[in-house]
Coordinates of C-alpha atoms in Angstrom, one line a residue:
M1 CA -11.4 13.6 -12.5
V2 CA -12.9 17.2 -13.6
R3 CA -9.8 19.6 -14.5
A4 CA -10.7 23.7 -14.2
V5 CA -9.2 25.6 -16.9
L6 CA -7.0 28.6 -15.6
P7 CA -7.9 31.7 -16.7
E8 CA -5.8 33.6 -19.4
E9 CA -4.5 36.0 -16.9
S10 CA -3.4 33.5 -14.6
T11 CA -1.4 31.2 -17.5
K12 CA -0.3 34.7 -18.6
E13 CA 1.4 35.3 -15.1
I14 CA 2.6 31.6 -14.8
S15 CA 4.2 31.8 -18.4
E16 CA 6.0 34.5 -17.4
L17 CA 7.5 33.0 -14.4
I18 CA 8.5 30.0 -16.3
D19 CA 10.5 32.1 -18.8
V20 CA 12.4 33.5 -15.3
L21 CA 12.9 29.8 -14.2
I22 CA 14.2 28.2 -17.5
P23 CA 17.7 29.6 -16.8
L24 CA 17.5 29.1 -13.2
L25 CA 16.6 25.5 -13.7
F26 CA 17.7 24.1 -17.2
E27 CA 21.2 25.8 -17.0
S28 CA 22.4 22.1 -17.4
L29 CA 20.7 21.3 -20.3
P30 CA 24.0 22.2 -22.8
R31 CA 21.6 23.1 -26.1
R32 CA 19.2 26.4 -26.2
D33 CA 16.7 24.3 -28.1
Q34 CA 16.4 21.9 -25.3
R35 CA 15.9 24.8 -23.0
N36 CA 13.1 26.0 -25.6
W37 CA 11.6 22.8 -25.8
A38 CA 11.4 22.6 -21.9
R39 CA 9.6 26.0 -21.9
A40 CA 7.1 24.9 -24.6
Y41 CA 6.4 21.7 -22.5
L42 CA 5.9 23.7 -19.4
N43 CA 3.7 26.1 -20.8
G44 CA 1.5 23.1 -22.1
L45 CA 1.5 21.6 -18.9
V46 CA -0.3 24.6 -17.6
R47 CA -2.5 25.8 -20.7
T48 CA -3.6 22.4 -22.0
A49 CA -7.2 21.1 -20.8
G50 CA -7.7 17.6 -20.3
R51 CA -4.9 14.9 -20.1
K52 CA -1.6 16.4 -20.6
T53 CA -0.2 14.1 -23.3
V54 CA 2.3 15.0 -26.1
R55 CA -0.4 15.2 -28.6
N56 CA -2.3 17.6 -26.3
I57 CA 0.6 19.7 -25.9
A58 CA 1.6 20.1 -29.3
G59 CA -1.7 20.9 -30.1
A60 CA -1.7 23.9 -28.3
G61 CA 2.1 24.4 -29.2
S62 CA 1.6 27.6 -31.2
G63 CA -0.3 29.5 -28.8
S64 CA 1.2 32.6 -27.5
G65 CA 3.7 32.5 -24.7
S66 CA 4.1 28.7 -25.3
G67 CA 7.8 28.4 -26.7
V68 CA 7.2 27.2 -29.8
G69 CA 7.1 29.7 -32.8
I70 CA 4.0 30.7 -34.4
G71 CA 3.4 28.8 -37.5
A72 CA 4.9 25.3 -36.5
G73 CA 2.9 22.6 -37.5
A74 CA 1.2 20.5 -34.9
G75 CA 2.7 17.6 -36.2
S76 CA 6.6 18.9 -36.5
V77 CA 5.6 20.3 -32.6
E78 CA 4.3 16.6 -31.2
Q79 CA 7.7 15.0 -32.9
S80 CA 9.9 17.4 -31.5
L81 CA 8.5 17.5 -28.0
Q82 CA 8.3 13.2 -28.2
Q83 CA 12.2 13.6 -28.9
F84 CA 12.6 16.0 -26.3
I85 CA 10.8 13.7 -23.3
S86 CA 11.5 10.2 -24.2
K87 CA 14.9 10.2 -26.4
S88 CA 16.7 13.3 -25.4
P89 CA 19.6 12.6 -23.0
W90 CA 19.2 15.4 -20.9
D91 CA 20.1 14.4 -17.2
W92 CA 17.0 15.6 -14.9
T93 CA 18.9 15.4 -11.5
P94 CA 20.6 19.1 -11.7
V95 CA 17.1 20.4 -12.7
R96 CA 15.9 18.5 -9.6
R97 CA 18.2 19.9 -7.6
A98 CA 18.3 23.6 -8.8
L99 CA 14.3 23.3 -8.4
A100 CA 14.8 22.5 -4.6
R101 CA 17.4 25.2 -3.9
H102 CA 15.5 27.9 -5.8
L103 CA 12.2 26.6 -3.7
E104 CA 14.1 27.1 -0.6
Q105 CA 15.6 30.6 -1.6
T106 CA 12.5 31.7 -2.5
T107 CA 10.0 30.2 0.0
G108 CA 12.3 29.5 2.9
P109 CA 13.5 26.0 4.4
P110 CA 10.6 23.6 4.3
S111 CA 9.4 22.0 7.6
A112 CA 9.8 18.4 6.2
W113 CA 10.5 16.4 3.5
V114 CA 7.4 14.2 2.7
V115 CA 7.2 10.9 0.8
R116 CA 4.0 10.7 -0.8
P117 CA 3.3 7.6 -2.9
M118 CA 1.6 8.0 -6.3
V119 CA -0.6 5.0 -8.2
V120 CA -1.3 5.2 -11.5
E121 CA -3.6 2.4 -13.1
K122 CA -3.1 1.2 -16.5
A123 CA -4.8 -0.9 -18.9
G124 CA -1.7 -2.4 -20.6
D125 CA 1.6 -3.8 -20.0
R126 CA 4.2 -1.5 -21.6
S127 CA 4.2 1.3 -19.7
V128 CA 7.7 1.5 -18.1
G129 CA 7.3 -0.2 -14.5
V130 CA 3.8 -1.3 -14.9
G131 CA 2.5 -4.8 -13.5
R132 CA -0.1 -6.3 -11.2
Q133 CA 1.0 -5.5 -7.7
F134 CA -0.8 -5.2 -4.4
V135 CA -1.0 -1.6 -3.7
P136 CA -1.7 -0.7 0.2
Q137 CA -3.2 3.3 -0.9
L138 CA -5.8 0.8 -2.9
G139 CA -6.2 -1.9 -0.7
R140 CA -6.3 -4.7 -3.6
T141 CA -4.0 -5.7 -6.5
A142 CA -4.1 -3.6 -9.4
N143 CA -2.2 -3.0 -12.9
C144 CA -0.3 0.1 -12.1
Q145 CA 2.6 2.0 -11.7
Q146 CA 4.5 2.5 -8.4
A147 CA 6.1 5.8 -7.6
G148 CA 7.2 8.0 -5.0
G149 CA 7.6 12.0 -4.6
I150 CA 9.7 13.7 -2.2
W151 CA 8.2 17.1 -1.4
L152 CA 9.4 19.8 0.3
A153 CA 6.6 20.5 2.7
S154 CA 5.5 23.4 5.2
G155 CA 2.5 24.6 6.7
G156 CA 1.9 26.9 3.7
A157 CA 2.5 24.9 0.4
S158 CA 4.5 22.0 -0.8
F159 CA 6.7 21.2 -4.0
P160 CA 7.8 17.4 -5.5
V161 CA 11.0 17.8 -5.9
E162 CA 12.5 14.4 -6.5
W163 CA 10.6 10.8 -7.8
A164 CA 11.6 7.1 -7.6
L165 CA 9.5 4.9 -9.9
T166 CA 9.3 1.4 -8.5
L167 CA 10.4 -1.4 -11.1
P168 CA 8.9 -4.7 -10.2
G169 CA 10.8 -8.0 -11.1
P170 CA 10.1 -8.5 -15.0
W171 CA 11.1 -5.0 -15.6
T172 CA 15.1 -5.8 -14.4
S173 CA 15.2 -9.4 -14.7
E174 CA 13.9 -9.8 -18.5
L175 CA 16.8 -8.2 -20.3
P176 CA 14.5 -7.4 -23.5
R177 CA 12.1 -5.4 -21.5
R178 CA 14.8 -3.7 -20.0
R179 CA 16.8 -2.7 -22.8
Q180 CA 13.5 -1.6 -24.6
A181 CA 12.3 0.6 -21.6
G182 CA 16.2 2.3 -21.5
I183 CA 16.2 1.3 -17.6
P184 CA 19.8 1.5 -16.4
D185 CA 22.0 -1.3 -15.4
T186 CA 22.0 0.4 -12.0
A187 CA 18.4 0.1 -11.6
R188 CA 17.2 -2.5 -9.1
S189 CA 13.7 -3.8 -8.1
L190 CA 12.9 -2.7 -4.6
T191 CA 10.0 -1.9 -2.4
P192 CA 8.5 1.6 -3.0
A193 CA 9.3 2.3 0.6
Q194 CA 13.2 1.0 -0.3
D195 CA 13.3 3.0 -3.5
A196 CA 11.9 6.4 -1.6
V197 CA 14.4 5.5 1.1
H198 CA 17.4 5.7 -1.4
A199 CA 15.8 8.8 -3.0
V200 CA 16.1 10.5 0.5
Q201 CA 20.0 9.2 1.1
R202 CA 20.9 10.8 -2.2
M203 CA 19.1 14.3 -1.4
A204 CA 20.7 14.3 1.7
A205 CA 24.1 13.2 0.3
T206 CA 24.6 15.3 -2.6
W207 CA 21.8 17.7 -3.0
Q208 CA 23.6 20.2 -0.6
L209 CA 20.2 21.0 1.2
Q210 CA 19.6 21.6 4.8
R211 CA 18.6 18.3 6.0
R212 CA 15.0 18.1 7.5
P213 CA 12.9 15.5 9.0
V214 CA 11.3 12.7 6.4
V215 CA 8.0 12.2 6.8
M216 CA 6.5 8.9 5.1
E217 CA 4.1 5.8 5.5
V218 CA 6.3 2.5 6.2
A219 CA 5.3 -1.1 6.4
G220 CA 6.4 -3.3 9.3
G221 CA 8.8 -5.2 6.9
D222 CA 10.5 -1.9 5.4
L223 CA 10.7 -0.2 9.0
P224 CA 14.0 -1.8 10.6
Q225 CA 15.9 -1.2 7.3
S226 CA 14.3 2.3 6.8
A227 CA 15.2 3.4 10.3
E228 CA 18.9 2.0 10.2
A229 CA 19.0 3.7 7.0
F230 CA 18.3 7.2 7.9
A231 CA 20.3 6.9 11.2
L232 CA 23.4 6.3 9.3
Q233 CA 23.2 9.5 7.9
G234 CA 21.6 11.3 10.6
I235 CA 18.4 12.1 9.1
P236 CA 15.7 12.4 11.3
F237 CA 12.3 10.9 10.6
V238 CA 8.9 10.5 11.1
F239 CA 7.4 7.1 10.0
K240 CA 3.4 6.3 10.0
V241 CA 3.0 2.8 10.7
D242 CA 0.3 0.3 11.2
G243 CA -1.4 -0.1 14.6
S244 CA -0.5 -4.1 14.7
L245 CA 2.8 -3.2 14.7
P246 CA 4.7 -5.3 16.9
V247 CA 6.8 -3.2 19.9
S248 CA 8.1 -4.0 23.4
S249 CA 6.1 -3.1 26.2
G250 CA 9.4 -2.3 28.0
A251 CA 7.8 -4.3 31.1
A252 CA 7.4 -7.7 32.1
G253 CA 4.2 -9.6 32.0
R254 CA 2.3 -11.6 34.7
H255 CA 3.9 -15.1 33.0
T256 CA 7.3 -13.5 31.4
P257 CA 10.0 -12.1 33.0
G258 CA 11.3 -9.8 30.5
P259 CA 9.5 -7.2 28.1
R260 CA 6.5 -8.6 26.5
T261 CA 5.9 -8.0 22.5
V262 CA 2.6 -6.2 22.0
P263 CA 0.6 -4.2 19.1
A264 CA 1.5 -0.6 19.2
R265 CA -1.8 0.6 19.7
E266 CA -2.0 -1.7 23.1
L267 CA 1.0 0.2 24.5
L268 CA -0.3 3.4 23.6
D269 CA -3.4 2.6 25.5
S270 CA -1.6 1.7 28.5
P271 CA -1.4 4.0 31.6
R272 CA 1.9 3.9 31.0
S273 CA 2.1 6.3 27.9
R274 CA 2.0 9.9 28.5
R275 CA -0.6 12.0 27.2
S276 CA -1.4 15.5 25.7
V277 CA -4.2 17.4 23.8
V278 CA -3.4 19.6 20.6
E279 CA -5.8 21.9 19.1
W280 CA -5.3 22.6 15.2
T281 CA -6.7 23.4 12.0
P282 CA -6.7 20.2 9.4
Y283 CA -5.2 21.7 6.0
G284 CA -8.0 22.3 3.6
R285 CA -10.8 22.9 6.3
A286 CA -11.8 26.2 8.1
E287 CA -12.9 24.4 11.3
G288 CA -10.4 23.5 14.2
A289 CA -10.3 19.8 15.8
V290 CA -9.0 18.6 18.9
T291 CA -7.0 15.4 19.0
L292 CA -5.4 13.3 21.8
L293 CA -1.8 12.4 21.7
A294 CA -0.3 9.5 23.4
A295 CA 3.6 8.7 23.3
A296 CA 5.8 5.5 24.8
A297 CA 9.2 5.9 25.1
A298 CA 11.8 4.2 23.4
P299 CA 9.8 1.2 21.8
V300 CA 11.7 -1.9 20.7
L301 CA 10.5 -3.3 17.2
A302 CA 10.0 -6.7 16.7
S303 CA 11.4 -8.6 14.0
P304 CA 8.3 -9.7 11.6
G305 CA 6.8 -13.0 12.3
E306 CA 8.7 -13.3 15.5
D307 CA 7.2 -13.2 19.1
R308 CA 10.3 -11.8 20.6
A309 CA 11.5 -8.4 20.8
A310 CA 14.6 -7.2 18.7
P311 CA 17.6 -5.7 19.9
V312 CA 17.4 -2.3 21.3
Q313 CA 18.3 0.5 18.3
A314 CA 21.1 2.3 18.8
T315 CA 18.8 5.6 18.7
P316 CA 16.0 5.0 20.6
L317 CA 12.6 5.5 19.3
L318 CA 9.5 6.9 20.5
L319 CA 6.0 5.6 19.2
F320 CA 2.9 8.2 19.2
G321 CA -0.1 7.7 18.2
A322 CA -3.5 10.3 17.9
W323 CA -7.1 9.8 18.3
T324 CA -10.2 12.3 18.7
E325 CA -11.7 12.3 21.9
A326 CA -14.8 10.5 20.7
D327 CA -12.8 7.3 19.7
P328 CA -11.9 4.6 22.3
L329 CA -8.6 3.5 20.8
P330 CA -5.9 5.7 18.9
S331 CA -6.5 5.4 15.2
E332 CA -3.2 6.7 13.9
F333 CA 0.4 5.6 14.9
W334 CA 4.0 7.2 14.2
V335 CA 7.4 6.1 15.3
T336 CA 10.0 8.7 15.3
N337 CA 13.6 9.1 16.3
M338 CA 13.1 12.8 17.4
G339 CA 11.8 11.9 20.8
D340 CA 13.0 14.9 22.2
L341 CA 10.5 17.0 20.7
P342 CA 7.2 18.0 22.1
L343 CA 4.2 15.9 21.1
A344 CA 2.3 18.6 19.6
R345 CA 5.5 19.3 17.2
L346 CA 5.8 15.7 16.1
F347 CA 2.1 15.4 15.6
L348 CA 2.2 19.0 13.2
L349 CA 5.0 17.4 11.1
A350 CA 3.1 14.3 10.7
R351 CA 0.2 16.3 9.3
L352 CA 2.3 17.8 6.6
A353 CA 1.4 14.5 4.7
D354 CA -1.9 15.9 4.6
R355 CA -0.8 19.1 3.0
V356 CA 1.2 17.2 0.2
S357 CA -2.1 15.4 -0.4
L358 CA -4.1 18.7 -0.8
D359 CA -1.4 20.4 -3.1
F360 CA -0.9 17.0 -5.0
A361 CA -4.6 17.1 -5.7
R362 CA -5.5 20.7 -6.2
T363 CA -2.0 21.3 -8.6
C364 CA 0.2 18.5 -9.5
E365 CA -2.3 16.7 -10.8
P366 CA -3.9 19.4 -13.0
A367 CA -0.5 19.9 -14.0
G368 CA -0.1 16.1 -15.6
I369 CA 1.5 14.4 -13.4
R370 CA -0.1 11.2 -14.0
D371 CA -0.7 11.7 -17.7
F372 CA 2.9 10.0 -19.4
E373 CA 2.2 7.7 -21.9
G374 CA 5.3 6.8 -23.2
R375 CA 7.1 3.7 -22.4
S376 CA 10.8 5.0 -21.5
F377 CA 12.6 4.9 -18.1
R378 CA 13.7 8.7 -19.4
G379 CA 10.6 9.7 -20.5
W380 CA 9.2 9.0 -17.3
H381 CA 11.5 10.9 -15.3
H382 CA 12.0 13.6 -17.7
H383 CA 7.9 14.2 -17.7
A384 CA 8.2 14.2 -13.5
T385 CA 10.5 16.9 -13.6
L386 CA 8.4 19.2 -16.1
A387 CA 5.6 18.4 -14.0
S388 CA 6.9 19.1 -10.6
V389 CA 8.5 22.7 -12.0
A390 CA 4.8 23.2 -13.8
H391 CA 3.6 22.8 -10.3
A392 CA 6.2 25.1 -8.4
A393 CA 5.4 27.7 -10.9
T394 CA 1.5 27.5 -10.8
L395 CA 2.0 28.0 -6.6
L396 CA 4.6 30.5 -6.9
G397 CA 2.4 32.3 -9.7
G398 CA 0.0 32.7 -6.9
R399 CA -3.0 31.1 -8.7
A400 CA -3.6 27.8 -7.0
G401 CA -7.0 27.2 -5.8
A402 CA -7.8 27.9 -2.2
P403 CA -10.6 26.4 -0.8
D404 CA -13.0 29.0 -1.7
G405 CA -11.9 29.2 -5.1
R406 CA -9.7 32.4 -4.8
P407 CA -5.8 32.3 -5.8
A408 CA -3.7 31.6 -3.0
P409 CA -0.2 32.8 -3.5
V410 CA 3.2 31.4 -1.6
R411 CA 4.7 34.4 -0.3
S412 CA 8.5 35.1 -0.4
R413 CA 9.2 34.2 3.1
R414 CA 7.8 31.0 4.9
E415 CA 5.1 31.7 6.9
P416 CA 5.0 28.8 9.7
P417 CA 1.6 27.1 10.6
P418 CA 0.4 28.6 13.6
G419 CA 1.5 26.8 16.4
P420 CA -0.9 24.4 18.4
R421 CA -2.2 24.7 21.8
T422 CA -1.3 22.0 23.9
R423 CA -2.1 21.2 27.5
R424 CA -0.9 18.4 29.6
K425 CA -3.5 15.3 30.1
G426 CA -2.5 12.2 32.3
P427 CA 1.2 11.0 33.5
G428 CA 4.2 12.6 31.9
G429 CA 6.1 15.8 31.8
P430 CA 4.5 19.1 30.5
E431 CA 4.3 19.7 26.7
C432 CA 5.6 22.9 24.9
P433 CA 4.1 24.8 21.8
G434 CA 5.6 23.2 19.0

C-alpha cells in the first residue's frame, strides 16, 4: 500500500495538537520521561514515511517537534523507544478511556460503537497472537494476527478507542510461549467476536461513557451468546449476520404444526415482511443510492446444527435486510434488539461500519496501526493505543484526506449525517425519518 506523506505545515499542526493531548490523555503515566517518549512516538507515527516501525520512528526522532532532543543518536532513541513500547509497564486502559472521553467532549456523543476486525498477515510465528487460522474477512486460512477495534462512530468521522487481540490456543496453553510474550494470566483463547464482546462490556461497565448501540459482524455460532451478553448489560446492538442464519418464520408450514425454521433471507423475502425504501449517500461517494429494506419482527434464533427453533429470547429481536431494487433477493442482513426504531435509522446505524472502514484506510493505516513488529502482548497494546491517538490527532487536526484530496476537519460539535428520506412500501406501519 502506498502511503501519502503529509506536508510539513500539516504535521506541524498535528504536532501542536499532540502537545495539547499529552497532558490530557497520558496523565496516568507516572514519569515525565514516559510522557516525552509518548510524544516522540506519536510524532513519529505522524511524520515517518513508510512503515511505522520503532527503527524508522527513531531515525526521524531528532527532527523538530518530535519530542526527542536535538542531537540524540538514532541508536539511543531506538533503544529508548523500544523500552517504552515493549517493556515499560504503563497501563494502556486509562489512556484509551481518556481518549474516548476527550473525543466525546470535542466531537460530541457518537452515534454508535462499531467493532471492526483487523487482520495482519505475518511471515513468521513469533509475533504475539500469530497463528494459522481461518479468517472470514479473507475467506481463507492465513498465518496472521486477528484483532478487533472498538470505534466511536458518527456520520462525520470515527475513532478507535479500544482494542482486543485474539490469542489462538497455543498462546495461552503453552506456558513458555505465554511467558515469553508476557501474556497476562487472565487472558484466554476466545473467538474474535467473544473478545470484542468482552471489550465492549468493559467499556460499558467502567469507562463512564454514554452507552451507544454496538454495530458488529457476528457469526451464527457466536450470535446467541453475544446477544445475551449485551442484553444482560442493557446494551443495544445491531449485528450483521449471514443470510443463511436459521430463524423462526413464526408461522406453521403446510406439513408442520408450529413455527418453521428458515434461512434469514427466505424470511425477509416472504410477503409477511414489512418494507420501506431509503435514499442515502454511501460514505466516500458523492452520488446517492436507493435501498429497499425489509424486516421481520421478533425472529427466534435457532441453535446451530438444529432443525428446531431455539426458545424465544427475553428481548424480542428484529431481523432486517437490504438490497437494491435491481437485486432479486436481499444481500445484507442484520439482527437488532432495537425493533422499535424506524428501519431507515437502523440501516444508517449499520452503515456506520462503512464510515469506520473508510477512516481505517485513510487515517488509521497510514498512522501505522498494522505496523507493530514486536513480540510482546504489552508492546502490541501500547502500539495500538498510540496509533489510535495518532489517528485522533490527525482527524482533530483537520488533515484527514477528503475524497477530493482536500483536508476534512472534524468540527467541534457533532454534525449528524443527513437524515434519510423514507417511503412506505408494502405492508407494515409508516416509517419516520431517522
